[in-house]
XYZ file of C-alpha atoms in Angstrom:
302
model
C -15.857 50.381 32.356
C -14.302 47.975 29.637
C -16.266 44.475 28.376
C -14.540 41.703 26.578
C -16.987 40.438 23.909
C -14.650 37.689 22.660
C -17.278 35.151 23.912
C -20.337 37.095 22.425
C -18.641 37.450 19.261
C -18.128 33.532 18.787
C -21.716 32.740 18.898
C -22.745 35.777 16.608
C -24.162 34.229 13.196
C -22.150 36.065 10.458
C -24.761 37.372 8.048
C -22.846 36.865 4.953
C -23.011 34.587 1.833
C -19.870 33.365 0.651
C -19.303 32.146 -2.935
C -20.275 28.464 -3.016
C -18.390 25.704 -4.726
C -19.122 25.337 -8.498
C -20.571 21.948 -8.075
C -23.213 23.423 -5.445
C -24.354 25.847 -8.224
C -24.873 22.994 -10.154
C -26.941 20.831 -7.593
C -29.341 23.772 -7.098
C -30.279 23.408 -10.821
C -31.593 19.861 -10.398
C -35.493 20.054 -11.478
C -35.454 23.136 -13.144
C -36.448 23.544 -16.869
C -36.330 27.440 -17.449
C -33.045 29.480 -17.313
C -33.479 33.051 -18.002
C -30.297 35.393 -17.631
C -30.040 38.862 -17.000
C -26.793 40.800 -17.377
C -26.400 44.209 -15.548
C -25.523 47.409 -17.207
C -22.012 48.829 -16.170
C -21.541 45.983 -13.339
C -20.900 47.345 -10.133
C -20.900 50.774 -10.914
C -24.439 51.235 -10.686
C -24.525 50.693 -6.850
C -24.716 54.159 -5.101
C -21.949 54.711 -2.614
C -20.976 57.625 -0.465
C -17.837 59.372 -1.709
C -16.581 58.475 1.938
C -17.010 54.911 1.691
C -15.815 54.135 -1.466
C -12.679 52.647 -0.067
C -14.484 50.348 2.167
C -16.223 48.571 -1.036
C -16.316 45.020 -1.730
C -17.880 42.618 -4.261
C -20.659 41.430 -1.918
C -24.049 43.294 -1.688
C -27.305 42.633 -0.042
C -29.120 42.933 -3.340
C -30.886 39.561 -4.089
C -29.429 37.963 -1.105
C -33.054 36.860 0.070
C -33.453 34.844 -3.080
C -29.956 33.138 -3.178
C -30.156 29.361 -3.180
C -33.956 29.490 -3.740
C -34.191 30.525 -7.570
C -31.241 32.656 -8.018
C -27.502 32.505 -8.681
C -25.272 35.528 -8.883
C -22.049 35.734 -10.715
C -20.346 38.872 -10.547
C -22.799 41.248 -12.726
C -24.800 38.235 -14.155
C -28.009 37.045 -12.670
C -28.873 33.587 -13.463
C -32.540 32.421 -12.592
C -33.707 28.809 -12.686
C -37.369 27.773 -12.561
C -39.366 24.529 -12.536
C -41.992 25.605 -14.916
C -42.827 28.723 -17.130
C -45.357 29.614 -14.669
C -42.681 29.873 -11.791
C -40.539 31.608 -14.247
C -42.690 34.232 -14.727
C -43.145 34.724 -11.147
C -39.474 34.988 -10.309
C -38.900 37.298 -13.226
C -41.407 39.933 -11.653
C -39.573 39.334 -8.500
C -36.178 40.171 -10.016
C -37.829 43.037 -12.116
C -39.170 44.488 -8.971
C -36.007 44.135 -6.836
C -33.789 45.735 -10.012
C -36.276 48.615 -10.029
C -36.360 49.379 -6.166
C -32.492 49.005 -6.341
C -32.454 51.293 -9.120
C -30.101 49.077 -11.122
C -30.498 48.366 -14.844
C -29.814 45.653 -17.145
C -28.420 45.358 -20.519
C -31.385 44.156 -22.638
C -29.469 42.795 -25.734
C -27.426 40.518 -23.462
C -30.629 39.208 -21.481
C -32.053 35.865 -22.406
C -35.477 34.418 -21.546
C -37.524 31.285 -21.617
C -34.365 29.251 -22.304
C -34.233 25.553 -21.860
C -30.400 25.185 -21.485
C -27.940 27.895 -20.796
C -24.395 28.722 -20.797
C -22.872 29.007 -17.326
C -19.397 29.126 -16.051
C -17.937 27.417 -19.178
C -20.689 24.773 -18.815
C -24.062 24.132 -20.658
C -26.863 23.340 -18.105
C -30.141 21.779 -19.176
C -33.110 20.170 -16.781
C -31.244 17.016 -16.403
C -27.511 17.253 -17.308
C -24.536 19.486 -17.639
C -21.815 19.403 -20.380
C -19.021 21.137 -21.482
C -19.547 24.477 -23.395
C -19.105 23.666 -27.008
C -16.833 26.904 -27.324
C -14.411 25.487 -24.910
C -14.408 21.980 -26.712
C -13.443 23.952 -30.014
C -10.591 25.554 -28.344
C -9.268 22.259 -27.094
C -9.937 20.752 -30.306
C -7.733 23.331 -32.218
C -5.066 23.511 -29.458
C -1.723 23.521 -31.090
C 1.382 21.151 -30.415
C 2.826 21.664 -27.047
C 6.416 23.115 -27.589
C 7.126 24.553 -24.229
C 6.434 24.269 -20.311
C 4.355 27.266 -20.541
C 2.198 25.819 -23.240
C 1.634 22.715 -21.047
C 0.699 24.884 -18.118
C -1.912 26.761 -20.216
C -3.583 23.716 -21.684
C -3.552 21.894 -18.271
C -4.922 24.873 -16.910
C -8.171 24.654 -19.185
C -8.253 20.961 -18.875
C -8.007 20.812 -15.075
C -11.237 22.984 -14.890
C -13.169 19.980 -16.617
C -11.484 17.413 -14.946
C -14.708 16.206 -13.238
C -15.852 14.908 -16.722
C -12.658 12.746 -17.349
C -12.122 9.341 -15.649
C -8.309 9.052 -14.873
C -7.527 12.663 -15.446
C -4.570 12.594 -12.992
C -3.431 9.445 -14.522
C -3.470 10.764 -18.087
C -2.002 14.164 -17.152
C 0.933 12.982 -15.004
C 3.618 12.779 -17.773
C 2.726 16.540 -18.908
C 2.640 17.630 -15.242
C 6.246 16.444 -15.085
C 7.386 18.387 -17.747
C 6.175 21.721 -15.836
C 8.888 21.349 -13.077
C 11.872 23.342 -13.209
C 14.428 20.365 -12.512
C 13.036 18.469 -15.649
C 14.457 18.992 -18.902
C 11.620 19.760 -21.629
C 11.095 17.075 -24.151
C 7.848 15.776 -25.467
C 8.188 12.150 -25.831
C 6.027 9.980 -27.771
C 4.231 9.056 -24.153
C 3.664 12.621 -23.680
C 2.447 13.489 -26.897
C 0.081 10.349 -26.683
C -1.199 11.792 -23.086
C -1.809 15.151 -24.698
C -3.837 13.661 -27.518
C -5.762 11.540 -25.272
C -6.948 14.442 -22.877
C -7.929 16.323 -26.129
C -9.904 13.223 -27.201
C -11.674 12.751 -23.994
C -12.494 16.661 -23.475
C -13.682 17.114 -27.141
C -16.271 14.041 -26.961
C -18.579 16.269 -25.235
C -18.568 14.841 -21.908
C -21.836 14.636 -19.986
C -22.543 15.111 -16.295
C -25.658 13.888 -14.726
C -27.288 16.319 -11.881
C -28.043 14.724 -8.582
C -31.504 13.258 -7.959
C -32.203 14.105 -3.994
C -29.888 12.722 -1.431
C -30.329 8.777 -1.686
C -28.606 6.303 -3.675
C -24.937 7.775 -3.315
C -22.107 5.039 -4.004
C -18.630 6.199 -4.419
C -16.105 3.844 -6.193
C -12.383 4.283 -4.723
C -9.152 2.785 -6.275
C -5.330 3.498 -6.196
C -3.108 2.774 -9.016
C 0.770 3.182 -8.920
C 1.237 6.911 -8.526
C -2.525 7.963 -8.833
C -5.429 7.679 -6.558
C -9.018 8.463 -7.751
C -12.754 7.964 -7.351
C -16.303 8.033 -9.169
C -19.543 9.381 -7.474
C -22.476 7.600 -9.111
C -26.141 7.753 -8.179
C -28.640 5.003 -9.426
C -26.062 3.847 -11.829
C -25.100 7.311 -13.223
C -21.834 9.065 -13.231
C -22.229 12.273 -11.263
C -18.510 13.174 -11.033
C -14.896 12.144 -11.140
C -11.993 13.091 -8.937
C -8.269 11.883 -8.910
C -4.981 13.459 -7.799
C -1.322 12.183 -8.341
C 0.706 10.951 -5.176
C 2.836 12.893 -3.255
C 6.564 12.026 -2.879
C 5.822 10.406 0.335
C 2.628 8.842 -0.257
C 4.305 6.584 -3.058
C 5.941 4.722 -0.289
C 2.778 3.897 1.864
C 2.174 -0.071 2.045
C -1.112 -1.141 0.119
C -3.505 -0.878 3.057
C -2.638 2.740 3.881
C -2.602 3.753 0.218
C -6.113 2.276 -0.273
C -7.360 4.114 3.051
C -5.836 7.275 1.883
C -7.826 6.902 -1.126
C -10.863 6.739 0.630
C -10.140 9.706 2.860
C -9.074 11.786 -0.538
C -12.651 10.729 -1.689
C -14.450 11.859 1.499
C -12.568 14.928 1.570
C -13.016 15.823 -2.123
C -16.595 15.197 -2.392
C -17.589 16.427 0.915
C -20.091 19.040 -0.593
C -21.986 16.109 -2.019
C -21.807 13.505 0.812
C -22.079 15.778 4.051
C -25.187 14.714 5.869
C -26.437 11.825 3.586
C -26.002 8.276 3.377
C -23.438 6.931 1.301
C -21.834 3.638 0.205
C -17.935 3.348 -0.157
C -16.693 0.604 -2.509
C -13.054 -0.566 -2.741
C -11.281 -3.506 -3.771
C -9.396 -3.810 -0.645
C -11.212 -5.907 1.677
C -9.360 -5.561 4.883
C -10.445 -1.674 5.013
C -13.757 -2.967 6.496
C -12.027 -3.799 9.868
C -10.255 -0.412 10.072
C -12.923 0.902 12.839
C -12.317 -2.292 15.092
C -8.632 -2.433 15.073
C -7.241 -2.039 18.501
C -4.024 -0.166 17.474
C -3.730 2.455 14.390
C -0.435 3.704 13.359
C 0.026 7.580 13.540
C -0.714 8.183 9.842
């Protein structure tokens, strides 16, 4: 007898935990005031695996899975704990200690930190109310040498792009530098390009601060399109949560104003989906005709 399980497999809930978006990590920290951190000794080499199964191993394990999204964040072999009070922190640490003991996993004590009011995490420094760029990264940007090749530009933009959520109009400022990385463009660092480089350095080294979300109310996004760039800012109760922007593709530069402004709204909702999905949000745009987009009888294919 042969059974086709395709339909059954479609409704089975997969028992796995995907690595979240970095913004999702940060959103979990709202309201926490204690941030202990535990570093495991020898990383994954502590996990017991049969010799015959070594080839099947990956980087996802069941250890701590029940505590994820509750008070634990796992990044490779680092265990980050976030607690709303010192009493809760003590309870969470006991749970983590027991789990480590039961799983026979050992930490490197000199790399562990406890009773912290803020913690360095994925290139950021988090506290109970805000997130800012790690000072070590700021120092690296501050002392970045003059750009003399496309490789230098790619290296600088690679670091800067990781923190673009802190910089208003990032894509607009970086556009001239981005063009110099294209193969068909002859490298020449003009005065305008040098100015863009210095502007990005200035904005990244003034210790930009990012506010953590407070619940699921009060969301407002402001969208706008300007020449070859579209962008937006997400705010909550008058505080900036994050910026997002992107340069227009070649075909998008030919869009009429109405379509370009609508494309900006679509970009905003897609880019900030992990913030906005399932919550009420007000979208603000300076193109009034967009309010009739849902009542138009005919829309073009775009």
